[in-house]
Short mmCIF file of C-alpha atoms in Angstrom, two decimals:
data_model
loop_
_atom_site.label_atom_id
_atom_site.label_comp_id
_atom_site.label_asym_id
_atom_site.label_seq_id
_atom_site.Cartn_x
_atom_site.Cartn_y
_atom_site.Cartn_z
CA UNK A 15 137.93 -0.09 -65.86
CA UNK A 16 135.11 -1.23 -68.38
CA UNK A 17 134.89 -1.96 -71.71
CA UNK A 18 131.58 -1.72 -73.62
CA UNK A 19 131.14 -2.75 -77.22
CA UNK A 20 128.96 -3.35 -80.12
CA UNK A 21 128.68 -4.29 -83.41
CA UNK A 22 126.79 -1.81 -86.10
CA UNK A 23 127.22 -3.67 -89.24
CA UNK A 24 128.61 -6.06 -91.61
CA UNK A 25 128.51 -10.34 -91.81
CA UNK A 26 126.82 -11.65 -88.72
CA UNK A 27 127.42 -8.64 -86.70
CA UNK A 28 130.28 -10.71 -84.78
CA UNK A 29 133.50 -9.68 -83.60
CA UNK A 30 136.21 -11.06 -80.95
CA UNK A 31 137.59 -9.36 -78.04
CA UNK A 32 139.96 -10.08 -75.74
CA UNK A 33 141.84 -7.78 -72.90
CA UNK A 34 145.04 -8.55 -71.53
CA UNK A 35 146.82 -6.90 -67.90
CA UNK A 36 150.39 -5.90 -68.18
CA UNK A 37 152.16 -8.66 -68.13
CA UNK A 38 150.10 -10.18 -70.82
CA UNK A 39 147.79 -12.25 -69.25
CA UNK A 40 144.50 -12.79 -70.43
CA UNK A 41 141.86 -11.00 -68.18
CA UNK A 42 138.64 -11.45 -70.45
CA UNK A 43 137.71 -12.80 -73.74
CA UNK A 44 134.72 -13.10 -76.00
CA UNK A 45 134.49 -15.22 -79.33
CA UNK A 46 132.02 -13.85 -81.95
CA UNK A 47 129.86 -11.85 -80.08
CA UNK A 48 127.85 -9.00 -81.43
CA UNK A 49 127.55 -6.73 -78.01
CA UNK A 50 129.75 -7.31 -74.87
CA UNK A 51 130.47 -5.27 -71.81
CA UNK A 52 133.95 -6.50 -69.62
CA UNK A 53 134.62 -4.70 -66.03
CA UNK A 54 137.71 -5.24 -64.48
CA UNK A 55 139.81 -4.03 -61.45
CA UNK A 56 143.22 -3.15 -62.20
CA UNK A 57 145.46 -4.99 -59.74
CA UNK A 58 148.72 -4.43 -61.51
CA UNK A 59 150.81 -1.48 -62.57
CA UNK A 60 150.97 -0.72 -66.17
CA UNK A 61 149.19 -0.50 -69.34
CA UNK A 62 146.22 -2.81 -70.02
CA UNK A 63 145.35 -3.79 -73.77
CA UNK A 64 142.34 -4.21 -75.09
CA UNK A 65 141.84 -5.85 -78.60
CA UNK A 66 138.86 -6.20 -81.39
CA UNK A 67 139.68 -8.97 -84.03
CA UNK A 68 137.76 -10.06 -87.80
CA UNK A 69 140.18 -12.70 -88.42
CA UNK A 70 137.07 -15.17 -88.52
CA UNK A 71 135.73 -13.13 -91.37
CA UNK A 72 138.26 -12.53 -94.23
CA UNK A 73 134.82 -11.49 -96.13
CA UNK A 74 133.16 -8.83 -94.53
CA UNK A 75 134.50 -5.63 -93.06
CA UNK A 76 133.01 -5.17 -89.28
CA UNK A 77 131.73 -1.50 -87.46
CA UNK A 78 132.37 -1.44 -84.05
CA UNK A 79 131.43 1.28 -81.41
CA UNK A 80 132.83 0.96 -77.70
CA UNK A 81 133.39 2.89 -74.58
CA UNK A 82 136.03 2.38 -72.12
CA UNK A 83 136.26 4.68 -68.76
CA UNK A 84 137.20 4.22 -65.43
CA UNK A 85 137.00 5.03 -61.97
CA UNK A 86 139.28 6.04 -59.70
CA UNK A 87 138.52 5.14 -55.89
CA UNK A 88 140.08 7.50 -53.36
CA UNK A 89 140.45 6.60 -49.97
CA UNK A 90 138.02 7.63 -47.62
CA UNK A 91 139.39 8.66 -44.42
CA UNK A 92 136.73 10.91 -43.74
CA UNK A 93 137.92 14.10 -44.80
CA UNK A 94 135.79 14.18 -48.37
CA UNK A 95 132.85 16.24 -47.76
CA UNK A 96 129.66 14.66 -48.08
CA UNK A 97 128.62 16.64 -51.68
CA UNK A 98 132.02 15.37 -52.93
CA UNK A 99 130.81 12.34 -52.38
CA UNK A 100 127.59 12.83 -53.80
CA UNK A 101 128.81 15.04 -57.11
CA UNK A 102 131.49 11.78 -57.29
CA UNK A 103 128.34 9.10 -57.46
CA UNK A 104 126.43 11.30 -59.77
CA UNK A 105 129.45 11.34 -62.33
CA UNK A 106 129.71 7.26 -62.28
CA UNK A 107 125.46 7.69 -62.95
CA UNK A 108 126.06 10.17 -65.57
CA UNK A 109 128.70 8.19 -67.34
CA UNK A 110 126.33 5.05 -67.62
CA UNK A 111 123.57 7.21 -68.75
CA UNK A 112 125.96 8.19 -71.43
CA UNK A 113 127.37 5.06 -72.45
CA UNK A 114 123.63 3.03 -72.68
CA UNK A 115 122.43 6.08 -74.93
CA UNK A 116 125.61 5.42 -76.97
CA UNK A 117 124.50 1.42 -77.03
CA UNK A 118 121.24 2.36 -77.66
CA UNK A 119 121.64 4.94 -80.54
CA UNK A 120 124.08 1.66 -82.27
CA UNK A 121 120.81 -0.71 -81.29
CA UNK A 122 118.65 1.44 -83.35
CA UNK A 123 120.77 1.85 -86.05
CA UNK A 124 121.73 -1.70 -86.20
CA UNK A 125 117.61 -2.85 -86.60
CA UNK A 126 116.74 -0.42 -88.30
CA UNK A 127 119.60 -1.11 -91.02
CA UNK A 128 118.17 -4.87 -90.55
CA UNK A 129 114.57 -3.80 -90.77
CA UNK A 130 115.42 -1.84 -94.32
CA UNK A 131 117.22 -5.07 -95.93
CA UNK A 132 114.51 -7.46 -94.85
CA UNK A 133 112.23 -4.91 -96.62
CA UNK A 134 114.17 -5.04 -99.93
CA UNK A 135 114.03 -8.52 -99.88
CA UNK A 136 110.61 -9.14 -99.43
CA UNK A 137 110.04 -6.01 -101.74
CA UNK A 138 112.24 -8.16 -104.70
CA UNK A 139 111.18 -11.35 -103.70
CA UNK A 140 107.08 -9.94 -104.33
CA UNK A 141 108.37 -8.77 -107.67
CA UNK A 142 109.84 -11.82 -108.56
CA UNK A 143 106.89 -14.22 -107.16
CA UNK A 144 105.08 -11.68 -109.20
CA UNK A 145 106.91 -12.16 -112.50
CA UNK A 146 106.36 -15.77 -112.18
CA UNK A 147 102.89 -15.62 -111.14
CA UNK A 148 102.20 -14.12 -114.46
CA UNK A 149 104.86 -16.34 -116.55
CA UNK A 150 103.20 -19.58 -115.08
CA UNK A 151 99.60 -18.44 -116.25
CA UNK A 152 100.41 -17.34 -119.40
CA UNK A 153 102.13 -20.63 -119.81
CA UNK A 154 99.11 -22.77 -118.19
CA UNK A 155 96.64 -20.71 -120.93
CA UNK A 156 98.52 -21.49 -123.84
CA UNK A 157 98.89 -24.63 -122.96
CA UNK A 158 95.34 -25.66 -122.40
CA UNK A 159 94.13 -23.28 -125.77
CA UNK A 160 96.82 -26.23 -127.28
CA UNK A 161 94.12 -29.12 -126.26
CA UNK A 162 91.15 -26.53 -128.03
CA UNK A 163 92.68 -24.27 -130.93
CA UNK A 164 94.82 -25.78 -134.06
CA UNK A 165 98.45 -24.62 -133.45
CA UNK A 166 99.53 -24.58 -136.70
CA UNK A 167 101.74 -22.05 -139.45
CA UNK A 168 99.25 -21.14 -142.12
CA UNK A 169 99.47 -19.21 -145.67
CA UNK A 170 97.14 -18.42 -147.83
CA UNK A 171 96.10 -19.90 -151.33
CA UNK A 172 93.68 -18.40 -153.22
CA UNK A 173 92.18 -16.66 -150.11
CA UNK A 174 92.14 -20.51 -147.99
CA UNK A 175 94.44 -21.15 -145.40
CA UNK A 176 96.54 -24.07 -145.62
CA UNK A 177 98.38 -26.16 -142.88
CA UNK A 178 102.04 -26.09 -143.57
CA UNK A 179 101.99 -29.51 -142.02
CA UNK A 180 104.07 -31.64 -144.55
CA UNK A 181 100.40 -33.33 -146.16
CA UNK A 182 100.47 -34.03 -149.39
CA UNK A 183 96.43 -32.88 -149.57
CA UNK A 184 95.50 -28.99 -149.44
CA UNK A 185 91.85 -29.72 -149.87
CA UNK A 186 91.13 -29.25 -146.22
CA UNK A 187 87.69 -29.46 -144.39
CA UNK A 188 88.24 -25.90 -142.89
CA UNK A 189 85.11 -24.37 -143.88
CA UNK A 190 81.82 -24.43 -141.96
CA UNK A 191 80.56 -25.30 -146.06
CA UNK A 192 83.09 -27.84 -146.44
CA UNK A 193 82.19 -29.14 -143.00
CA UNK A 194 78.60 -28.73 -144.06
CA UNK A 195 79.44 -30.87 -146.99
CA UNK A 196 80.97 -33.84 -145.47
CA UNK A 197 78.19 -34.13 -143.46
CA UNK A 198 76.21 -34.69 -146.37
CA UNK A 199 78.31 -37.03 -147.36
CA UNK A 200 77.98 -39.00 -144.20
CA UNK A 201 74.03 -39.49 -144.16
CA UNK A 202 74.06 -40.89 -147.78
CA UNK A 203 76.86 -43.64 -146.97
CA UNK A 204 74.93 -44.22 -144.03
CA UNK A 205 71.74 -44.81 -146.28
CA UNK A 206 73.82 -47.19 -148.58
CA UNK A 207 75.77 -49.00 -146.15
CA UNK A 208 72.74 -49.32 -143.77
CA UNK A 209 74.52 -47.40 -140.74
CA UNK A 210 78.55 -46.33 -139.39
CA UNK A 211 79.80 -49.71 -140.54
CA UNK A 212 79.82 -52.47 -142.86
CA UNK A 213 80.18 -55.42 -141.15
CA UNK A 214 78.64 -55.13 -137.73
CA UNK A 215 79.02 -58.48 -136.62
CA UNK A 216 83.39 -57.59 -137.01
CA UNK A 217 82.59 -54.19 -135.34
CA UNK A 218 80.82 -55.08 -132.54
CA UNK A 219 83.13 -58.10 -131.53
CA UNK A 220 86.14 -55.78 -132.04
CA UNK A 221 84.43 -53.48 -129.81
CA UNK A 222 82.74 -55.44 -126.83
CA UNK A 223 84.33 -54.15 -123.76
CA UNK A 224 84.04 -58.01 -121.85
CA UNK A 225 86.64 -59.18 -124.50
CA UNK A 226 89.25 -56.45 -123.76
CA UNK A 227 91.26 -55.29 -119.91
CA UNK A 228 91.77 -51.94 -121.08
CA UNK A 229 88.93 -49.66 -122.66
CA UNK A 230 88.33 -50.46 -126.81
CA UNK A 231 89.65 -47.88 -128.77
CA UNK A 232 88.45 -46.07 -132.16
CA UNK A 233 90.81 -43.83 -134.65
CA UNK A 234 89.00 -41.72 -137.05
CA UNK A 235 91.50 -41.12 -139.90
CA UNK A 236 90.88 -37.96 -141.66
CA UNK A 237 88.08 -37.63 -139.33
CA UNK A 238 86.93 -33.98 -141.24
CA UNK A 239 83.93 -32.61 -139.71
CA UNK A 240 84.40 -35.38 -137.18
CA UNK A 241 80.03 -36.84 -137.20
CA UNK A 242 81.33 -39.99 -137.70
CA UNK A 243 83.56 -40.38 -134.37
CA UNK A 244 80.98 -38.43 -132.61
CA UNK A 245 78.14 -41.00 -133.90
CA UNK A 246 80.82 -43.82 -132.84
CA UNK A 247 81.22 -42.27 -129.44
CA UNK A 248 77.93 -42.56 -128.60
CA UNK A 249 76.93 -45.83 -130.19
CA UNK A 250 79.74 -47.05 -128.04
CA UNK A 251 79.92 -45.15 -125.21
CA UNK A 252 82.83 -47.94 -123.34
CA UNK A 253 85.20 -46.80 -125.91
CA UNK A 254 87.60 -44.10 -126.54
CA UNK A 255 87.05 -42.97 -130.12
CA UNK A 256 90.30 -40.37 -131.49
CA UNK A 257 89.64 -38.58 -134.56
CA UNK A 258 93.00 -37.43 -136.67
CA UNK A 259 93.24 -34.36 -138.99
CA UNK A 260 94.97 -31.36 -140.63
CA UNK A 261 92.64 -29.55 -138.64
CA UNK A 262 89.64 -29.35 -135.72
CA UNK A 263 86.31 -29.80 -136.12
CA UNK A 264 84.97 -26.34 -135.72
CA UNK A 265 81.44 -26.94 -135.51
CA UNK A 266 80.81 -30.21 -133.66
CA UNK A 267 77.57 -30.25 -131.40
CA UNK A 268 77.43 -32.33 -128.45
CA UNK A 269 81.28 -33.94 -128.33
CA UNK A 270 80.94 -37.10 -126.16
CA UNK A 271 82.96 -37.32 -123.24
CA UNK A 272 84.41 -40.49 -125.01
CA UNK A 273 85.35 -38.63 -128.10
CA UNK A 274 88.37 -36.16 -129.04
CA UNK A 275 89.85 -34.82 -131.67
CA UNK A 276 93.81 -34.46 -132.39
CA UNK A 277 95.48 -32.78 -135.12
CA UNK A 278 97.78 -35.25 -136.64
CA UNK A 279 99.12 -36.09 -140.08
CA UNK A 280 98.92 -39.28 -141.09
CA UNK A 281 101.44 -39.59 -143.36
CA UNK A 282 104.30 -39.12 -140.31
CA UNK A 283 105.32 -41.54 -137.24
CA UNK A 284 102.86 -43.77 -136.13
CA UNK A 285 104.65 -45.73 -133.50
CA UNK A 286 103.01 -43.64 -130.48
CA UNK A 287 100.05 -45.48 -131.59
CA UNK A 288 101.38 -48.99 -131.91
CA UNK A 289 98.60 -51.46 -130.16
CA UNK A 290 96.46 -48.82 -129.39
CA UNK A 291 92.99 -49.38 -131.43
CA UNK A 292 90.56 -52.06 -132.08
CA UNK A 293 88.85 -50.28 -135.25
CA UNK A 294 90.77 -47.76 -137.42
CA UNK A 295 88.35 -46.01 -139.84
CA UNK A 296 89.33 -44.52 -142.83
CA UNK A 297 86.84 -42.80 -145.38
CA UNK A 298 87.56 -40.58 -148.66
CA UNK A 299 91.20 -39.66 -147.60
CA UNK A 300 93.21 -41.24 -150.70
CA UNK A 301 94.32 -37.61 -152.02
CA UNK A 302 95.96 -37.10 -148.67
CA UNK A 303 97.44 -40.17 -148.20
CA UNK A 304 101.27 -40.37 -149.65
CA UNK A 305 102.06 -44.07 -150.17
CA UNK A 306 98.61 -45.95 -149.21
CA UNK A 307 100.28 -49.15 -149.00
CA UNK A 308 103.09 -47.78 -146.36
CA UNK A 309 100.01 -46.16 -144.31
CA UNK A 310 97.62 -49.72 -144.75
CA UNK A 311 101.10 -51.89 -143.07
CA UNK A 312 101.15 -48.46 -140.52
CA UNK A 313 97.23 -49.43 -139.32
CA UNK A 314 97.85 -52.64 -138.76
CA UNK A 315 100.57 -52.31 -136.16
CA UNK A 316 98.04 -49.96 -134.20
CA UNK A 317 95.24 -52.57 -134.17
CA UNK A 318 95.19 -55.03 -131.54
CA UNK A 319 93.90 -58.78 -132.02
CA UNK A 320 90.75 -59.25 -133.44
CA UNK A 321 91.23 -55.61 -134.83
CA UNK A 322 89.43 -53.99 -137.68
CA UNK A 323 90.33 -51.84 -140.49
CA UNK A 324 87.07 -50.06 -142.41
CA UNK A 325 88.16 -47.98 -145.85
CA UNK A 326 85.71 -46.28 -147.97
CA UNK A 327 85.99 -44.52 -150.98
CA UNK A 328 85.03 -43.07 -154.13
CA UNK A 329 86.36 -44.88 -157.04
CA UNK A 330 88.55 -42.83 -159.62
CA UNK A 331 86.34 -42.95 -162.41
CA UNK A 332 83.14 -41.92 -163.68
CA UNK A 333 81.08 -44.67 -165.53
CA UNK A 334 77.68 -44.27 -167.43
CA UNK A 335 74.31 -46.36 -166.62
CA UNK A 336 75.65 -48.96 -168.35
CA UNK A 337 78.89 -49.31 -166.32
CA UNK A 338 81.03 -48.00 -169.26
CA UNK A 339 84.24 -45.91 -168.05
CA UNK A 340 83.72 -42.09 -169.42
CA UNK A 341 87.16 -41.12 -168.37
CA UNK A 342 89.06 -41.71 -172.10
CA UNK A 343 86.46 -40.21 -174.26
CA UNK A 344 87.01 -37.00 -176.01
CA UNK A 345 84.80 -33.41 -175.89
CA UNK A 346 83.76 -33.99 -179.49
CA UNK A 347 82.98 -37.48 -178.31
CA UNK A 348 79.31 -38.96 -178.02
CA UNK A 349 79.06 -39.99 -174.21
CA UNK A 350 81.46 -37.13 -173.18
CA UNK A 351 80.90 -36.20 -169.47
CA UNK A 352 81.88 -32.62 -167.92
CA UNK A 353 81.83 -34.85 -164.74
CA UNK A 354 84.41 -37.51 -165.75
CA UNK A 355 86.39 -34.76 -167.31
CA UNK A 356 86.60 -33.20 -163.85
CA UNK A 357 87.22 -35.82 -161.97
CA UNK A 358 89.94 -36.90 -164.30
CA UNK A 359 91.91 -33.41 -164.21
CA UNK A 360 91.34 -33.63 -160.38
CA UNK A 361 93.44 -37.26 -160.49
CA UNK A 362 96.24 -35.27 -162.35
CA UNK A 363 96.85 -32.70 -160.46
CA UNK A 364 96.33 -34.72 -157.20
CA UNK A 365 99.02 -37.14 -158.92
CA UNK A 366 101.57 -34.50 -159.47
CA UNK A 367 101.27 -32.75 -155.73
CA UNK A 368 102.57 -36.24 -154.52
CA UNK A 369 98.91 -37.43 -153.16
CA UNK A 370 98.40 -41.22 -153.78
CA UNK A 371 95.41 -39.74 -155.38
CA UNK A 372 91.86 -42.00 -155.33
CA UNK A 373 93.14 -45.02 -158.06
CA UNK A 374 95.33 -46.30 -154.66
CA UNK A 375 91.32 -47.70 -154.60
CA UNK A 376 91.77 -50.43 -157.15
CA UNK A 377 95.11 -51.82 -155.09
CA UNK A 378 93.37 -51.86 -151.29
CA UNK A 379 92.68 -55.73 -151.74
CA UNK A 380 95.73 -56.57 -153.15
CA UNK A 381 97.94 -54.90 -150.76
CA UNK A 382 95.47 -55.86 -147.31
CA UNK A 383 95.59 -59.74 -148.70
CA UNK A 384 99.48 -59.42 -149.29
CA UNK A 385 100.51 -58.13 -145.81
CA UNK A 386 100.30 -60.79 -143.28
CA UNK A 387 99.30 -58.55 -140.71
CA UNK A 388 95.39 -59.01 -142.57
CA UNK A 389 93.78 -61.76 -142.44
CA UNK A 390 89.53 -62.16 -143.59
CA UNK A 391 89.98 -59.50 -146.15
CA UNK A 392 86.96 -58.30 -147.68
CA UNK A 393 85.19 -55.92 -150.31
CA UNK A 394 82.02 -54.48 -151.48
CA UNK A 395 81.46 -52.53 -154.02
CA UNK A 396 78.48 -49.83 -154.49
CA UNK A 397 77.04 -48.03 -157.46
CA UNK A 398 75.13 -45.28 -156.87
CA UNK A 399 73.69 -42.40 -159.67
CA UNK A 400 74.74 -39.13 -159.41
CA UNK A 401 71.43 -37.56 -158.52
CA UNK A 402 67.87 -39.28 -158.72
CA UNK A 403 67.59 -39.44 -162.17
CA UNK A 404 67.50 -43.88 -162.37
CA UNK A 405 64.18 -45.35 -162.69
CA UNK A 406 62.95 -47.90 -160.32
CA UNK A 407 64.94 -46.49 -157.08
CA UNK A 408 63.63 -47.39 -153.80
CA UNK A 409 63.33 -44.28 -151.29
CA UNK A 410 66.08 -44.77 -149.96
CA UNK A 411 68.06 -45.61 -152.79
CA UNK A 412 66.52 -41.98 -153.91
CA UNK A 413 67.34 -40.44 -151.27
CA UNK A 414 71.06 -41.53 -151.63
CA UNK A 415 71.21 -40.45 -155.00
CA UNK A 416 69.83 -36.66 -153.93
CA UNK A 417 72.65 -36.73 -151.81
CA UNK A 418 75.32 -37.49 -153.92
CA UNK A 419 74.02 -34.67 -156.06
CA UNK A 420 74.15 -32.40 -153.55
CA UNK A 421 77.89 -33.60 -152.30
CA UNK A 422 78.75 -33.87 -155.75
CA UNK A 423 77.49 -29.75 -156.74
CA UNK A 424 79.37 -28.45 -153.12
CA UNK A 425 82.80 -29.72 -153.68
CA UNK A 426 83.46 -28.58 -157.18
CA UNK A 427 84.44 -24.95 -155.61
CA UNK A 428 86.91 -27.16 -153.51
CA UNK A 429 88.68 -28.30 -156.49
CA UNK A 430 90.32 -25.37 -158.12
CA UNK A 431 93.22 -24.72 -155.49
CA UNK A 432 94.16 -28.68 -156.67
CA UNK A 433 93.60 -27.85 -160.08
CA UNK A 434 95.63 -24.48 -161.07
CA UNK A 435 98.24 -24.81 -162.44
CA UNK A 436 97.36 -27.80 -164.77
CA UNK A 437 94.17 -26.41 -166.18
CA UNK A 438 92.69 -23.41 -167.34
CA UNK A 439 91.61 -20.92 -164.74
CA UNK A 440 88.25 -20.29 -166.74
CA UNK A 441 88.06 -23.84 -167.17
CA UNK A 442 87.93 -24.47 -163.20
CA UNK A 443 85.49 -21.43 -162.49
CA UNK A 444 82.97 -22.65 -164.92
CA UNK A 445 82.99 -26.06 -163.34
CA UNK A 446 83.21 -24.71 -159.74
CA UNK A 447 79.79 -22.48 -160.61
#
């Protein structure tokens, strides 16, 4: 007799098979095969058993096709004819003819059921490598635009968007005219001052890269339209100059390679930055500063030995050409100025927003010579006309004063977010015409 088998599906396409004689002994077996085929000569009366088992795999139901037949051999003795014979050994053919189309026909179905799953799978797996593909670039683009773009929540005031970034100051430089502006402002302290800095013996010790292991570093608090980091940058092009605002300088030309720009708020946590600068620059950023004296002792753990700090600012008051304060004189009063006025009702309102407002001025020396992180504090203190109107002025001393004019006329339209709310509207326009 023979036994012919195969599995058509489920698990591993494994099964086990044994067949036994009748008196139980064991006259094939196979262990986990998918396709078998056991022959065997019956030399014993009786019935012979033949068995399929799945007790390896409690998990997955098995489909098994088989064929058993046999052949019975008749004694030839010479009396079967010889087409008998021949009709006999055709039947035997025809039977295995049958039973390989049979194996065949379970074959197909068996890779093709194979071929149909592997093409689901590579059908779900495209999808999902797919899905990802996207997920990962979408991710990768808003992540660089992060390095570029502000991300920040904005509202509106008075038609100007404002950071919701926890800063005390709303007067932002996020206008191409307030950007225009501060540049003004920057060529007519570099006229008075002579250049970027102050003290350029201090600067360029702090900053000469044969003194230092690592690169020097530069932070540009409040950097605004940023010209003064850039103009850093490329003064000293061995150092990494950072400059810090509410928001990015939208219309820098020509950013060194040495030179970037963060949006940061300085009145939060500074430790990231602890050790990390030789010159921190800070210029015309009192409004926004909450408690100057808390940010001053915040500066000098970022500076590293032989560090400087540079501050410059406007002074809160207004004084006439004979150095006489203007700010506690009434309209009605001879020597009133619309200019002190302003700049007094700016103070105010700066005051009650929570901004340290520009008085923290008269303190810096005080507070640098009382922390003991400062040592070689200095000051210097600069008068300058508003406008050109002084006689005897040099040409650059003229051209100074034509700035400050022109600084002075461009951020009065800046004021009046700062200033409703304390003052008359009509009030503010007039002065921000």
């Amino acid at each position: 007799m023979t036994v012919t088998y195969q599995t058509g599906g489920g698990g591993n396409l494994d099964i086990d098979f044994w067949l036994k004689d009748p008196v139980g002994g064991t006259v094939a077996k196979h262990d986990k095969q998918s396709t078998g085929s056991v022959s065997a000569t019956a030399d014993k009366d009786g019935r012979y058993v033949y068995c399929f088992s799945n007790e390896m795999s409690t998990v997955s139901d098995k489909e098994v096709s088989f064929n058993v037949h046999g052949v019975i051999y008749v004694a030839d003795e010479g009396v079967v004819a010889p087409i008998e014979r021949e009709i006999r050994n055709l039947a035997i053919g025809l039977q295995s003819v049958k039973d390989e189309q049979e194996y065949i026909v379970v074959r197909e179905r068996t890779h093709r059921n194979t071929a149909e799953s592997t093409n689901d799978r590579v059908k779900w797996w495209s999808i999902a490598q797919t899905i990802l593909l996207f997920a990962v670039c979408g991710w990768q683009i808003y992540y660089l635009q992060s390095f570029f773009e502000p991300n920040m929540e904005s509202s509106d005031v008075l038609g100007r968007p404002l950071a919701s970034l926890g800063a005390a100051d709303d007067l932002r430089a996020d206008t191409k005219a307030e950007h225009n502006r501060l540049n003004i402002q920057h060529e007519m302290l570099k006229v008075l001052v002579g250049g970027l800095f102050i003290v350029p013996d201090l600067m360029k010790k702090a900053l000469d890269p044969t003194q230092r292991e690592e690169n020097c570093g530069v932070l540009d608090i409040g950097t605004g339209s940023g010209i003064w980091a850039v103009e850093m940058a490329k003064q000293f092009p061995s150092a990494e100059v950072v400059g810090i605002d509410l928001i990015h300088p939208d219309n820098v030309p020509e950013i060194p390679p040495n030179c970037r720009f963060r949006i940061e708020d300085a009145n939060l946590d500074w430790d990231r930055y602890a050790g990390a600068f030789d010159v921190v620059h800070m210029r015309s950023v009192t409004t926004g500063i909450r408690d100057f004296k808390v940010t001053l002792h915040n500066v000098a753990r970022t500076l590293r030995s032989r560090g400087v700090i540079l501050l410059i600012s406007p002074t809160a008051w207004i004084y006439s050409e004979t150095k006489e304060s203007l700010h506690d004189r009434d309209q009605d009063t001879p020597g009133w100025s619309a200019m002190a006025a302003l700049n007094e009702a700016v103070r105010h309102a700066t005051l009650k927003r929570g901004g340290a407002t520009a008085i923290a001025t008269d303190h810096w020396t005080r507070w640098l010579s009382e922390n003991p992180l400062y040592t070689d504090v200095g000051e210097r203190e600069i008068w300058i006309p508003i406008g050109p109107w002084k006689e005897g002025l040099d040409e650059s001393e003229r051209a100074a004063t034509e700035l400050l004019r022109q600084n002075a006329i461009e951020v009065l339209p800046f004021f009046k977010s700062r200033l409703l709310g304390g003052c008359d509207e009509e009030l503010i326009d007039r002065w921000s015409l």
